C-alpha positions as CSV (number, residue, x, y, z in Angstrom):
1,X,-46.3,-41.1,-7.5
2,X,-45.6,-37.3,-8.6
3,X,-47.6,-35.9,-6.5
4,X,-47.0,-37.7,-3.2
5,X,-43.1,-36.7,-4.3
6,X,-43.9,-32.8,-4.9
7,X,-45.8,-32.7,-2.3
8,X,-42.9,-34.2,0.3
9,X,-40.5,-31.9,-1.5
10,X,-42.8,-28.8,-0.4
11,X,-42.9,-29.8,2.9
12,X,-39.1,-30.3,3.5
13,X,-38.2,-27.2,2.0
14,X,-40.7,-25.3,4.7
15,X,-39.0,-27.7,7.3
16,X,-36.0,-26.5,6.5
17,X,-36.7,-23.4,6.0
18,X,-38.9,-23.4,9.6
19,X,-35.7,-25.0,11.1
20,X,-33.4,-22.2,10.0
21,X,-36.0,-19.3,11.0
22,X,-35.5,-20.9,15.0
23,X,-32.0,-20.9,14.9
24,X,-31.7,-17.1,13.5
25,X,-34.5,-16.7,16.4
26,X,-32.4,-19.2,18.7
27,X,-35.4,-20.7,20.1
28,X,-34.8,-24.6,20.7
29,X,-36.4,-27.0,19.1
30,X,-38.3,-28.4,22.3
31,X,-40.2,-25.0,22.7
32,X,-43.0,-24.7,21.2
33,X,-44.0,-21.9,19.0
34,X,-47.7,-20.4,18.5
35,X,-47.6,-20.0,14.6
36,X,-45.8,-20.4,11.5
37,X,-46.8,-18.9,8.8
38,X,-45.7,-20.4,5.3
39,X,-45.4,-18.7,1.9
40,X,-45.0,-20.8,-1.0
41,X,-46.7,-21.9,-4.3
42,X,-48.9,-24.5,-4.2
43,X,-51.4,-24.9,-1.1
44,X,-51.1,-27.5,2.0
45,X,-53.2,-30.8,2.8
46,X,-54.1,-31.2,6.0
47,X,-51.6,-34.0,6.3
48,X,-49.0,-32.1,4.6
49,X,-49.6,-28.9,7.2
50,X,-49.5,-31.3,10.3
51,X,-46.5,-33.1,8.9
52,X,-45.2,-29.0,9.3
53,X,-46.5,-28.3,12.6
54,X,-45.1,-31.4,14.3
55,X,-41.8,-30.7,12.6
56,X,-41.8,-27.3,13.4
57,X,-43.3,-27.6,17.1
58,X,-46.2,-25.1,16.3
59,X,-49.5,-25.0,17.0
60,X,-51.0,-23.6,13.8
61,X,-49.8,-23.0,10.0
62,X,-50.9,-20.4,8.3
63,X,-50.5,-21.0,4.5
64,X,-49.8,-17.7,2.1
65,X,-50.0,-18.3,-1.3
66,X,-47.4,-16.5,-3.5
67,X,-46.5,-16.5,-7.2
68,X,-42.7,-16.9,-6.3
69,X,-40.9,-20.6,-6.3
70,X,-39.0,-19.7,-2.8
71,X,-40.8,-20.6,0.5
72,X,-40.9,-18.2,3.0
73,X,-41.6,-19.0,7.0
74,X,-42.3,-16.4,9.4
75,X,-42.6,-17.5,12.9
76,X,-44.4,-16.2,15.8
77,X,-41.7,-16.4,18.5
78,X,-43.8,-14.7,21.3
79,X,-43.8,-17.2,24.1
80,X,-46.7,-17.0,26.1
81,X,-47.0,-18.1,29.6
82,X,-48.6,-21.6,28.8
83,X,-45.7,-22.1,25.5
84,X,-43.4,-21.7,28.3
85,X,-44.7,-24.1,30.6
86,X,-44.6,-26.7,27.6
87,X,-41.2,-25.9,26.6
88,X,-39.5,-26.2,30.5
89,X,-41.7,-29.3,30.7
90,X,-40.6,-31.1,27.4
91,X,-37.0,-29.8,28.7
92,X,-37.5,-31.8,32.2
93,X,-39.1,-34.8,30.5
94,X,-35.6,-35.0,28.6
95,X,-33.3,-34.8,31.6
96,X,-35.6,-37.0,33.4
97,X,-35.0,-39.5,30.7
98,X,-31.6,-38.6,30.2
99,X,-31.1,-39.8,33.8
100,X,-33.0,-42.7,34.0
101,X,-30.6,-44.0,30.8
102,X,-27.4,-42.9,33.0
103,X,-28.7,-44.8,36.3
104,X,-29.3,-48.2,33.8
105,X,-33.1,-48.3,34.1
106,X,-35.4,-49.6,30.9
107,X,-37.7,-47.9,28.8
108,X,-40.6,-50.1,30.3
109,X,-39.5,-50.0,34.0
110,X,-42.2,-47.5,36.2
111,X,-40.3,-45.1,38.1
112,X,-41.3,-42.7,41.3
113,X,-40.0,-39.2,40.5
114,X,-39.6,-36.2,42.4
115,X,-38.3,-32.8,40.5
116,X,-37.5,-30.0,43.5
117,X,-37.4,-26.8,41.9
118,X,-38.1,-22.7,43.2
119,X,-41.8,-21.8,43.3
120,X,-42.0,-20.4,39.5
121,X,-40.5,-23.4,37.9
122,X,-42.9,-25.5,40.2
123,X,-45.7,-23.7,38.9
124,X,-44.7,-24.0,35.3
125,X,-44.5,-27.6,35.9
126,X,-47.9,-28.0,37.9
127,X,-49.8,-27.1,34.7
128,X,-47.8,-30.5,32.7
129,X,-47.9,-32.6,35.6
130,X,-49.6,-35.3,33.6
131,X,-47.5,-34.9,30.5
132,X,-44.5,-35.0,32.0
133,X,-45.5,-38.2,34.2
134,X,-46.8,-40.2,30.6
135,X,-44.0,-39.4,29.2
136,X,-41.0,-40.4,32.1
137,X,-43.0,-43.7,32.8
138,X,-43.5,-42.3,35.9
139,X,-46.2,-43.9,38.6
140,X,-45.7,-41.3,40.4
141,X,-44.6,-37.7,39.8
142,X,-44.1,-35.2,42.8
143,X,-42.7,-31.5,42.4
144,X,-41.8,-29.5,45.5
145,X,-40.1,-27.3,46.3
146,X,-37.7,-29.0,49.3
147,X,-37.2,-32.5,49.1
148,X,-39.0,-34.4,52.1
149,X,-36.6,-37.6,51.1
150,X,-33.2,-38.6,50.3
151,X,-32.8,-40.2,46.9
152,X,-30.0,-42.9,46.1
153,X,-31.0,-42.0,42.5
154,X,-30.6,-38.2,42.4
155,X,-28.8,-35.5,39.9
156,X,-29.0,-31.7,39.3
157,X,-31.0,-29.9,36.3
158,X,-30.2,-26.4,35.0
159,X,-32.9,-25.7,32.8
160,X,-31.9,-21.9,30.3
161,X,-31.7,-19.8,34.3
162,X,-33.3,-22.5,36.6
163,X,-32.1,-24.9,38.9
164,X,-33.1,-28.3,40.5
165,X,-32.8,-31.8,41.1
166,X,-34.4,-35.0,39.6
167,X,-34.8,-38.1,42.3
168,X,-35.9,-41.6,41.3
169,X,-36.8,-44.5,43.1
């Protein structure tokens, strides 16, 4: 089919070209990003533009159509309060993960898990409590700020400036 294979074509080259704009921006792939907003051609399909936005990690694409063949992306890299409370969570969810892998627990097995962190990265992680609990396989999710409890399953985080550790029973 010609047009499903144009249309994928599209779509990588504004993935690729969304992929470069982070790295010139240096923004990580795990945080999420308000906009993009695409120049090229031929317009978006609604699969085609969430295709993008999952790709990308944005919330929105904002299509600009231009005469010329090259796509351009232009992302919004402010990082609002809430962005930033996605990004540190998606960042915990991966070193809670990480750790489970290294302590030889499965995919399926339900965990308690206790992340101790300072007040402001508590806070951040508050507000994805639930996201970060779905996504661990976690019955239980507790962040404090000093641990009540001694873990035989414990490690040290350092998120960009923060600090902390991940327990797991």
């Amino acid at each position: 089919d010609e047009n499903l294979e144009a249309m994928f074509t599209q779509i990588l080259q504004i993935i690729e070209t969304g992929l470069a704009e982070r790295d010139k921006a240096k923004i990580g792939l795990r945080w999420p990003l308000t906009k993009a907003v695409v120049s090229c051609d031929k317009k978006l399909s609604k699969e085609a533009s969430d295709i993008v936005k999952l790709q990308l990690n944005v919330k929105q694409v904002e299509l600009k159509i231009v005469k010329q063949k090259t796509v351009e992306v232009e992302l919004d890299t402010k990082i609002t309060p809430e962005l930033e409370a996605e990004g540190y969570a998606r960042e915990m969810v991966r070193q809670i993960q990480a750790f489970r892998k290294k302590i030889g627990l499965q995919k399926h097995q339900k965990v308690n898990t206790v992340v101790i962190a300072d007040n402001k990265l508590l806070d951040m992680l508050k507000t994805q409590e639930n996201f970060i609990r779905e996504k661990t396989n976690s019955k239980t999710l507790e962040i404090v700020t000093t641990a009540k409890e001694t873990f035989k399953n414990k490690t040290n985080f350092k998120i960009k400036d923060k600090r902390g550790q991940i327990g797991v029973e």
